[in-house]
Amino acid sequence: MATNANCVGENVSPQLSWTNVPDGTKSFVLLMFDPEGRAPGGVSHWVAYGIDPKVTGFAEGEASKDSDKYVGGKSLMGVGHYSGPCTPPNTTPHHYTFVLIATDFDPKELPPGLTRDDVIAKFGPPPAHVKGDAGLVGLFVNPWHK
């Protein structure tokens, strides 16, 4: 449900799926970020990691709550599960980026509650711990846009 006046809808996470897992992948990291939110730093909407490489996606609504399929990090909203778009009315569309990163981290290696910046710091200098990555960008504008 909405957590502030700018949030609309039911906060249902989208269906996400992936294939072609890179060799050597031990877990996935999934980050959702709005670079236009709260300038200049953007808004981290979802931080999930420790996703077993046998997991090939999440059903619609599945990530809207905590799950044993991933370790929950800490979004700007302070939660470890998906938090949907909450753009202010009368703004241009925001780009919501989903980045899936194949890693060589053991699924239980990273502790719960890490922020997006914490997780990125754990990777170290490129290409350390990264086996591959993929991204998806969705646009969202508050329907109260005038």
Coordinates of N, CA and C in Angstrom, one line a residue:
M1 N 0.8 -1.2 0.0 CA 0.0 0.0 0.0 C 0.9 1.2 0.0
A2 N 0.3 2.4 -0.3 CA 1.0 3.6 -0.4 C 1.7 4.0 1.0
T3 N 2.9 4.5 0.9 CA 3.6 4.8 2.1 C 3.8 6.3 2.3
N4 N 3.5 7.1 1.2 CA 3.5 8.5 1.3 C 2.6 9.1 0.3
A5 N 2.3 10.4 0.3 CA 1.3 11.0 -0.5 C 1.6 10.9 -2.0
N6 N 2.8 10.6 -2.4 CA 3.2 10.5 -3.8 C 3.0 9.1 -4.3
C7 N 2.8 8.1 -3.4 CA 2.7 6.7 -3.9 C 1.2 6.5 -4.3
V8 N 1.1 5.7 -5.4 CA -0.2 5.4 -5.9 C -0.2 3.9 -6.2
G9 N -1.4 3.3 -6.3 CA -1.5 1.8 -6.6 C -1.3 1.0 -5.3
E10 N -1.0 -0.3 -5.6 CA -1.0 -1.3 -4.6 C 0.4 -1.8 -4.2
N11 N 1.4 -1.2 -4.8 CA 2.8 -1.6 -4.5 C 3.1 -3.0 -4.9
V12 N 2.6 -3.4 -6.0 CA 2.8 -4.8 -6.5 C 4.1 -4.9 -7.3
S13 N 5.0 -5.7 -6.9 CA 6.3 -5.9 -7.7 C 6.0 -6.5 -9.1
P14 N 6.8 -6.1 -10.1 CA 6.6 -6.6 -11.4 C 7.1 -8.0 -11.5
Q15 N 6.6 -8.7 -12.5 CA 7.2 -10.0 -12.9 C 8.6 -9.8 -13.5
L16 N 9.6 -10.5 -13.0 CA 10.9 -10.4 -13.5 C 11.4 -11.9 -13.8
S17 N 12.1 -12.1 -14.9 CA 12.7 -13.4 -15.2 C 14.0 -13.2 -15.9
W18 N 14.9 -14.2 -15.9 CA 16.1 -14.2 -16.5 C 16.6 -15.6 -16.9
T19 N 17.5 -15.7 -17.9 CA 18.0 -16.9 -18.3 C 19.5 -16.7 -18.6
N20 N 20.2 -17.8 -19.1 CA 21.6 -17.7 -19.5 C 22.5 -17.3 -18.3
V21 N 22.5 -18.0 -17.2 CA 23.3 -17.7 -16.1 C 24.8 -17.9 -16.4
P22 N 25.6 -16.9 -16.2 CA 27.0 -17.0 -16.5 C 27.7 -18.1 -15.7
D23 N 28.7 -18.8 -16.3 CA 29.5 -19.8 -15.6 C 30.1 -19.2 -14.3
G24 N 30.2 -19.9 -13.3 CA 30.8 -19.5 -12.0 C 29.9 -18.7 -11.1
T25 N 28.6 -18.5 -11.5 CA 27.7 -17.7 -10.7 C 27.3 -18.5 -9.5
K26 N 27.5 -17.9 -8.3 CA 27.0 -18.5 -7.0 C 25.8 -17.9 -6.5
S27 N 25.5 -16.6 -6.8 CA 24.3 -15.9 -6.4 C 24.1 -14.7 -7.3
F28 N 22.9 -14.1 -7.2 CA 22.6 -12.9 -7.9 C 22.3 -11.8 -6.8
V29 N 22.6 -10.6 -7.3 CA 22.2 -9.3 -6.6 C 21.2 -8.6 -7.5
L30 N 20.1 -8.1 -7.0 CA 19.1 -7.4 -7.7 C 18.9 -6.0 -7.1
L31 N 19.1 -5.0 -7.8 CA 18.9 -3.6 -7.3 C 17.9 -2.9 -8.2
M32 N 17.1 -2.1 -7.5 CA 16.1 -1.2 -8.2 C 16.4 0.2 -7.7
F33 N 16.6 1.1 -8.7 CA 17.0 2.5 -8.4 C 16.3 3.5 -9.2
D34 N 15.9 4.6 -8.7 CA 15.4 5.8 -9.4 C 16.4 6.9 -9.4
P35 N 17.1 7.1 -10.4 CA 18.2 8.1 -10.4 C 17.6 9.6 -10.3
E36 N 16.4 9.8 -10.7 CA 15.8 11.1 -10.7 C 15.2 11.5 -9.3
G37 N 15.0 10.5 -8.5 CA 14.3 10.7 -7.2 C 15.3 11.4 -6.2
R38 N 14.7 12.3 -5.5 CA 15.4 13.0 -4.4 C 16.8 13.4 -4.8
A39 N 16.9 14.3 -5.8 CA 18.2 14.8 -6.3 C 19.0 15.3 -5.1
P40 N 20.3 15.2 -5.1 CA 21.1 14.6 -6.2 C 21.4 13.2 -6.1
G41 N 20.9 12.5 -5.1 CA 21.4 11.1 -4.9 C 20.6 10.0 -5.4
G42 N 19.3 10.2 -5.9 CA 18.5 9.2 -6.3 C 17.8 8.4 -5.2
V43 N 17.0 7.4 -5.5 CA 16.3 6.7 -4.5 C 16.5 5.2 -4.8
S44 N 17.0 4.5 -3.8 CA 17.1 3.0 -3.9 C 15.8 2.4 -3.4
H45 N 15.1 1.7 -4.3 CA 13.8 1.2 -4.0 C 13.8 -0.3 -3.6
W46 N 14.9 -1.0 -4.0 CA 14.9 -2.4 -3.6 C 16.4 -2.9 -3.7
V47 N 16.8 -3.6 -2.7 CA 18.1 -4.2 -2.6 C 17.9 -5.6 -2.1
A48 N 18.2 -6.6 -3.1 CA 18.1 -8.0 -2.8 C 19.3 -8.7 -3.2
Y49 N 19.8 -9.7 -2.5 CA 21.0 -10.4 -2.8 C 20.9 -11.8 -2.2
G50 N 22.0 -12.6 -2.5 CA 21.9 -14.0 -2.0 C 20.9 -14.8 -2.7
I51 N 20.6 -14.4 -4.0 CA 19.6 -15.1 -4.8 C 20.3 -16.3 -5.4
D52 N 19.8 -17.5 -5.1 CA 20.4 -18.7 -5.6 C 20.4 -18.7 -7.1
P53 N 21.4 -19.2 -7.8 CA 21.5 -19.1 -9.3 C 20.4 -20.1 -9.9
K54 N 19.8 -20.9 -9.1 CA 18.7 -21.8 -9.7 C 17.4 -21.0 -9.8
V55 N 17.3 -19.8 -9.1 CA 16.1 -19.0 -9.1 C 16.2 -18.2 -10.5
T56 N 15.1 -18.3 -11.2 CA 15.1 -17.7 -12.6 C 14.1 -16.5 -12.7
G57 N 13.7 -16.0 -11.5 CA 12.8 -14.8 -11.5 C 11.9 -14.8 -10.4
F58 N 11.0 -13.8 -10.4 CA 10.0 -13.5 -9.4 C 8.7 -13.3 -10.1
A59 N 7.6 -13.9 -9.5 CA 6.3 -13.7 -10.1 C 5.8 -12.3 -9.7
E60 N 4.8 -11.8 -10.4 CA 4.2 -10.5 -10.1 C 3.7 -10.6 -8.6
G61 N 4.1 -9.6 -7.9 CA 3.7 -9.4 -6.5 C 4.6 -10.2 -5.5
E62 N 5.4 -11.1 -6.0 CA 6.2 -12.0 -5.1 C 7.2 -11.2 -4.3
A63 N 7.8 -10.2 -4.8 CA 8.8 -9.4 -4.1 C 8.3 -8.2 -3.3
S64 N 7.0 -8.1 -3.3 CA 6.3 -7.0 -2.5 C 6.4 -7.3 -1.0
K65 N 6.9 -8.4 -0.6 CA 7.1 -8.8 0.8 C 8.4 -9.5 0.9
D66 N 8.8 -9.7 2.1 CA 10.1 -10.4 2.4 C 9.9 -11.9 1.9
S67 N 11.0 -12.5 1.5 CA 11.0 -13.8 0.9 C 12.2 -14.6 1.3
D68 N 12.1 -15.9 1.3 CA 13.3 -16.7 1.6 C 14.0 -17.0 0.3
K69 N 13.6 -16.4 -0.9 CA 14.3 -16.5 -2.1 C 15.5 -15.5 -2.2
Y70 N 15.5 -14.6 -1.3 CA 16.6 -13.6 -1.3 C 16.9 -13.0 0.1
V71 N 18.0 -12.4 0.2 CA 18.4 -11.7 1.5 C 18.0 -10.3 1.2
G72 N 17.2 -9.7 2.1 CA 16.7 -8.4 2.0 C 17.8 -7.4 2.5
G73 N 18.1 -6.4 1.6 CA 18.9 -5.3 2.0 C 18.1 -4.2 2.6
K74 N 18.5 -3.0 2.4 CA 17.8 -1.9 3.0 C 17.6 -0.8 2.0
S75 N 16.4 -0.5 1.6 CA 16.1 0.5 0.6 C 16.0 1.9 1.3
L76 N 15.9 2.9 0.6 CA 15.7 4.3 1.2 C 14.5 4.3 2.2
M77 N 13.5 3.4 1.9 CA 12.4 3.4 2.8 C 12.6 2.5 4.0
G78 N 13.8 1.9 4.1 CA 14.2 1.1 5.3 C 13.7 -0.3 5.3
V79 N 13.2 -0.8 4.1 CA 12.7 -2.2 4.0 C 13.6 -3.0 3.1
G80 N 13.5 -4.4 3.2 CA 14.3 -5.3 2.4 C 13.5 -5.9 1.3
H81 N 12.4 -5.4 0.9 CA 11.6 -5.9 -0.2 C 11.3 -4.8 -1.1
Y82 N 10.6 -5.1 -2.2 CA 10.3 -4.1 -3.3 C 9.5 -3.0 -2.7
S83 N 9.8 -1.8 -3.1 CA 9.0 -0.6 -2.9 C 8.8 0.1 -4.2
G84 N 7.6 0.2 -4.6 CA 7.3 0.8 -6.0 C 7.5 2.3 -6.1
P85 N 7.3 2.7 -7.4 CA 7.4 4.1 -7.7 C 6.6 5.1 -6.8
C86 N 7.1 6.2 -6.5 CA 6.4 7.2 -5.7 C 6.8 8.6 -6.2
T87 N 6.7 8.8 -7.5 CA 7.1 10.1 -8.0 C 6.1 11.2 -7.6
P88 N 6.6 12.4 -7.4 CA 5.7 13.5 -7.1 C 4.9 13.8 -8.3
P89 N 3.6 14.4 -8.1 CA 2.9 14.8 -9.3 C 3.6 16.0 -9.9
N90 N 3.2 16.2 -11.2 CA 3.8 17.3 -12.0 C 5.3 17.3 -12.1
T91 N 5.8 16.1 -12.3 CA 7.2 15.9 -12.6 C 7.3 15.1 -13.9
T92 N 8.5 15.1 -14.5 CA 8.7 14.3 -15.7 C 8.8 12.8 -15.3
P93 N 8.7 11.9 -16.3 CA 8.8 10.5 -15.9 C 10.1 10.2 -15.3
H94 N 10.1 9.3 -14.3 CA 11.3 8.8 -13.7 C 11.7 7.5 -14.3
H95 N 13.0 7.2 -14.4 CA 13.6 6.0 -14.9 C 13.8 5.0 -13.7
Y96 N 13.1 3.9 -13.7 CA 13.3 3.0 -12.6 C 14.2 1.8 -13.2
T97 N 15.4 1.7 -12.7 CA 16.3 0.8 -13.3 C 16.4 -0.5 -12.4
F98 N 16.3 -1.6 -13.0 CA 16.5 -2.9 -12.3 C 17.8 -3.4 -12.9
V99 N 18.8 -3.8 -12.0 CA 20.0 -4.3 -12.4 C 20.2 -5.7 -11.7
L100 N 20.4 -6.7 -12.5 CA 20.6 -8.1 -12.0 C 22.1 -8.4 -12.2
I101 N 22.8 -8.7 -11.1 CA 24.3 -8.9 -11.2 C 24.5 -10.4 -10.8
A102 N 25.2 -11.1 -11.7 CA 25.6 -12.5 -11.3 C 26.9 -12.3 -10.6
T103 N 27.1 -13.0 -9.4 CA 28.3 -12.9 -8.6 C 28.9 -14.2 -8.2
D104 N 30.1 -14.1 -7.7 CA 30.7 -15.3 -7.1 C 30.6 -15.3 -5.6
F105 N 29.7 -14.5 -5.0 CA 29.4 -14.5 -3.6 C 28.6 -15.7 -3.2
D106 N 28.9 -16.4 -2.2 CA 28.1 -17.5 -1.6 C 26.7 -16.8 -1.3
P107 N 25.6 -17.5 -1.5 CA 24.3 -16.9 -1.2 C 24.1 -16.4 0.2
K108 N 24.9 -16.9 1.2 CA 24.7 -16.4 2.6 C 25.9 -15.5 3.0
E109 N 26.8 -15.2 2.0 CA 28.0 -14.4 2.4 C 27.7 -13.0 2.8
L110 N 26.7 -12.3 2.2 CA 26.4 -10.9 2.6 C 25.3 -10.9 3.7
P111 N 25.5 -10.1 4.7 CA 24.5 -10.1 5.8 C 23.3 -9.3 5.4
P112 N 22.2 -9.6 6.1 CA 21.0 -8.8 5.8 C 21.2 -7.3 6.1
G113 N 20.4 -6.5 5.4 CA 20.3 -5.1 5.8 C 21.3 -4.2 5.1
L114 N 22.0 -4.7 4.1 CA 23.0 -3.8 3.4 C 22.3 -2.8 2.5
T115 N 22.7 -1.6 2.4 CA 22.2 -0.7 1.5 C 22.8 -0.9 0.1
R116 N 22.2 -0.2 -0.9 CA 22.7 -0.3 -2.3 C 24.2 0.0 -2.3
D117 N 24.6 1.1 -1.7 CA 26.0 1.5 -1.7 C 26.9 0.4 -0.9
D118 N 26.4 -0.1 0.1 CA 27.1 -1.2 0.9 C 27.4 -2.4 -0.1
V119 N 26.3 -2.8 -0.8 CA 26.5 -4.0 -1.7 C 27.5 -3.7 -2.8
I120 N 27.4 -2.5 -3.4 CA 28.3 -2.1 -4.5 C 29.7 -2.1 -4.0
A121 N 29.9 -1.6 -2.7 CA 31.3 -1.6 -2.2 C 31.8 -3.0 -2.0
K122 N 31.0 -4.0 -1.7 CA 31.4 -5.4 -1.5 C 32.0 -6.0 -2.7
F123 N 31.7 -5.4 -3.9 CA 32.2 -6.0 -5.2 C 33.7 -5.6 -5.3
G124 N 34.1 -4.6 -4.8 CA 35.5 -4.2 -4.9 C 35.8 -3.6 -6.3
P125 N 37.1 -3.4 -6.7 CA 37.4 -2.9 -8.0 C 36.9 -3.9 -9.1
P126 N 36.4 -3.3 -10.2 CA 35.9 -4.2 -11.3 C 37.1 -5.0 -11.9
P127 N 36.8 -6.2 -12.3 CA 35.6 -6.9 -12.4 C 35.3 -7.9 -11.2
A128 N 35.9 -7.6 -10.0 CA 35.9 -8.4 -8.9 C 34.5 -8.9 -8.5
H129 N 34.3 -10.2 -8.4 CA 33.0 -10.8 -7.9 C 31.9 -10.7 -9.0
V130 N 32.0 -10.0 -10.1 CA 31.0 -9.9 -11.1 C 31.2 -10.9 -12.2
K131 N 30.2 -11.8 -12.4 CA 30.2 -12.7 -13.5 C 29.5 -12.3 -14.7
G132 N 28.6 -11.3 -14.6 CA 27.8 -10.8 -15.6 C 26.7 -9.9 -15.1
D133 N 26.0 -9.2 -15.9 CA 24.9 -8.3 -15.4 C 24.0 -8.0 -16.6
A134 N 22.8 -7.6 -16.2 CA 21.7 -7.2 -17.2 C 20.9 -6.2 -16.5
G135 N 20.3 -5.3 -17.3 CA 19.4 -4.3 -16.8 C 18.1 -4.1 -17.5
L136 N 17.2 -3.5 -16.9 CA 15.9 -3.2 -17.4 C 15.5 -1.8 -16.9
V137 N 15.0 -1.0 -17.7 CA 14.6 0.4 -17.3 C 13.1 0.5 -17.6
G138 N 12.3 0.9 -16.6 CA 10.9 1.3 -16.8 C 10.7 2.7 -16.5
L139 N 9.8 3.3 -17.2 CA 9.4 4.7 -17.0 C 8.1 4.8 -16.2
F140 N 8.1 5.8 -15.3 CA 6.8 5.9 -14.5 C 6.6 7.4 -14.3
V141 N 5.4 7.8 -14.4 CA 5.0 9.2 -14.1 C 3.8 9.1 -13.2
N142 N 3.7 9.9 -12.2 CA 2.5 9.9 -11.3 C 1.3 10.2 -12.1
P143 N 0.2 9.4 -12.1 CA -0.9 9.7 -12.9 C -1.7 11.0 -12.5
W144 N -1.3 11.6 -11.4 CA -1.9 12.8 -11.1 C -1.2 14.0 -11.8
H145 N -0.3 13.6 -12.7 CA 0.5 14.6 -13.5 C -0.5 15.5 -14.3
K146 N -0.3 16.8 -14.2 CA -1.2 17.7 -14.9 C -0.5 18.4 -16.0

